[in-house]
XYZ file of C-alpha atoms in Angstrom:
148
model
C 3.094 7.181 -2.721
C 1.599 4.876 -5.347
C 4.756 2.809 -5.138
C 4.247 2.365 -1.419
C 0.681 1.304 -1.965
C 1.826 -1.216 -4.575
C 4.406 -2.623 -2.206
C 1.864 -2.851 0.569
C -0.650 -4.390 -1.811
C 1.850 -7.003 -2.954
C 2.694 -7.868 0.615
C -0.960 -7.867 1.673
C -1.898 -10.075 -1.280
C 0.836 -12.514 -0.376
C -0.450 -12.563 3.164
C -4.070 -12.997 2.124
C -3.542 -15.990 -0.172
C -4.932 -19.337 0.941
C -2.392 -21.949 1.909
C 0.331 -19.406 2.545
C 3.492 -20.688 4.088
C 4.830 -19.353 7.364
C 7.711 -17.670 5.502
C 5.314 -15.348 3.719
C 3.507 -14.568 6.940
C 6.788 -13.805 8.678
C 7.948 -11.554 5.822
C 4.629 -9.708 5.848
C 4.704 -9.263 9.623
C 8.317 -8.065 9.439
C 7.392 -5.624 6.657
C 4.465 -4.261 8.689
C 6.584 -3.948 11.839
C 9.392 -2.146 9.995
C 6.916 0.183 8.290
C 5.127 0.997 11.543
C 8.359 1.630 13.439
C 9.834 3.735 10.640
C 6.760 5.917 10.218
C 6.120 6.242 13.957
C 9.692 7.432 14.475
C 9.557 9.888 11.552
C 6.244 11.300 12.763
C 7.440 11.485 16.373
C 4.118 10.131 17.589
C 3.370 10.153 21.284
C 2.044 6.980 22.859
C -1.503 8.339 22.812
C -1.230 9.519 19.189
C 0.197 6.137 18.247
C -2.820 4.333 19.731
C -5.253 6.567 17.842
C -3.372 6.905 14.559
C -2.427 3.332 13.625
C -5.893 1.760 13.637
C -7.058 4.482 11.231
C -3.933 4.212 9.109
C -4.262 0.432 8.858
C -7.930 0.815 7.946
C -6.946 3.187 5.137
C -4.346 0.740 3.839
C -6.857 -2.124 3.823
C -9.372 -0.030 1.892
C -6.698 0.842 -0.667
C -5.752 -2.818 -0.895
C -9.371 -3.748 -1.588
C -9.711 -0.970 -4.158
C -6.720 -2.392 -6.031
C -8.007 -5.969 -6.046
C -9.622 -5.872 -9.504
C -6.567 -4.192 -11.037
C -4.255 -6.815 -9.508
C -6.417 -9.556 -10.997
C -6.389 -7.924 -14.442
C -2.626 -7.359 -14.276
C -2.171 -11.023 -13.364
C -4.191 -12.045 -16.443
C -2.168 -9.679 -18.628
C 1.186 -11.002 -17.369
C -0.021 -14.570 -17.817
C -1.090 -13.832 -21.398
C 2.290 -12.198 -22.068
C 4.157 -15.235 -20.689
C 2.038 -17.517 -22.859
C 2.544 -15.258 -25.893
C -1.208 -14.818 -26.187
C -2.390 -11.833 -28.199
C -3.637 -9.055 -25.966
C -6.320 -6.844 -27.415
C -6.411 -3.084 -27.388
C -9.576 -3.362 -25.301
C -7.660 -5.356 -22.653
C -5.006 -2.653 -22.419
C -7.675 0.048 -22.287
C -9.422 -1.800 -19.464
C -6.251 -1.815 -17.382
C -5.566 1.845 -18.112
C -9.097 2.816 -17.104
C -8.988 0.663 -13.971
C -5.682 2.240 -12.975
C -7.116 5.716 -13.376
C -10.284 4.837 -11.453
C -8.216 3.386 -8.631
C -6.022 6.481 -8.411
C -9.183 8.560 -8.036
C -10.566 6.182 -5.405
C -7.278 6.278 -3.493
C -7.269 10.076 -3.619
C -10.810 10.097 -2.197
C -9.784 7.675 0.541
C -6.737 9.763 1.391
C -8.822 12.916 1.600
C -11.306 11.160 3.880
C -8.664 9.643 6.137
C -6.386 12.685 6.256
C -9.403 14.576 7.594
C -9.760 11.890 10.262
C -6.016 12.033 11.001
C -6.251 15.787 11.490
C -8.821 15.220 14.232
C -6.318 13.203 16.281
C -2.864 14.548 15.335
C -1.485 17.935 14.263
C -1.235 18.804 10.561
C 2.558 18.720 10.796
C 2.417 15.038 11.754
C 0.045 14.238 8.900
C 2.563 15.880 6.584
C 5.379 13.879 8.200
C 3.302 10.726 7.659
C 3.062 11.448 3.935
C 6.796 12.052 3.695
C 7.612 8.950 5.768
C 5.427 6.730 3.554
C 7.297 7.975 0.485
C 10.691 7.530 2.085
C 9.857 4.039 3.319
C 8.655 3.099 -0.171
C 11.907 4.319 -1.720
C 13.916 2.319 0.795
C 11.906 -0.828 0.054
C 12.484 -0.389 -3.676
C 16.205 0.061 -3.148
C 16.304 -3.105 -1.037
C 14.452 -5.049 -3.734
C 16.925 -3.857 -6.349
C 19.799 -5.144 -4.203
C 18.166 -8.555 -3.741
């Protein structure tokens, strides 16, 4: 699940950057469309469920994206320092470890909050199918990236 979030975060960050080219936008839109279609099919959402579920799901993803913003920035600094062969302190590594842990907790809280909301509009079985579909979609995206 974390892998899926990372993939979504990477794609969302690419989309959110200033001065993005249309290629990035198209890739992001294609990614979102594929993800939505894949998950909708796996969950077997009705038209009504689809209308209610996706706005909440997208809201959850945006909140997770925002929660990961600081970690992405710190990871960028770390990778830059590594490329430049700059010494990285133990405190820098600790900061990233702590941020990662804090974000996992925040994501778990968000999931708990939003799964409760999901359960108000779709059956528990479909919430379960959503979780499984997110994982499966993430695995497929990773496999595709390995091939490219």
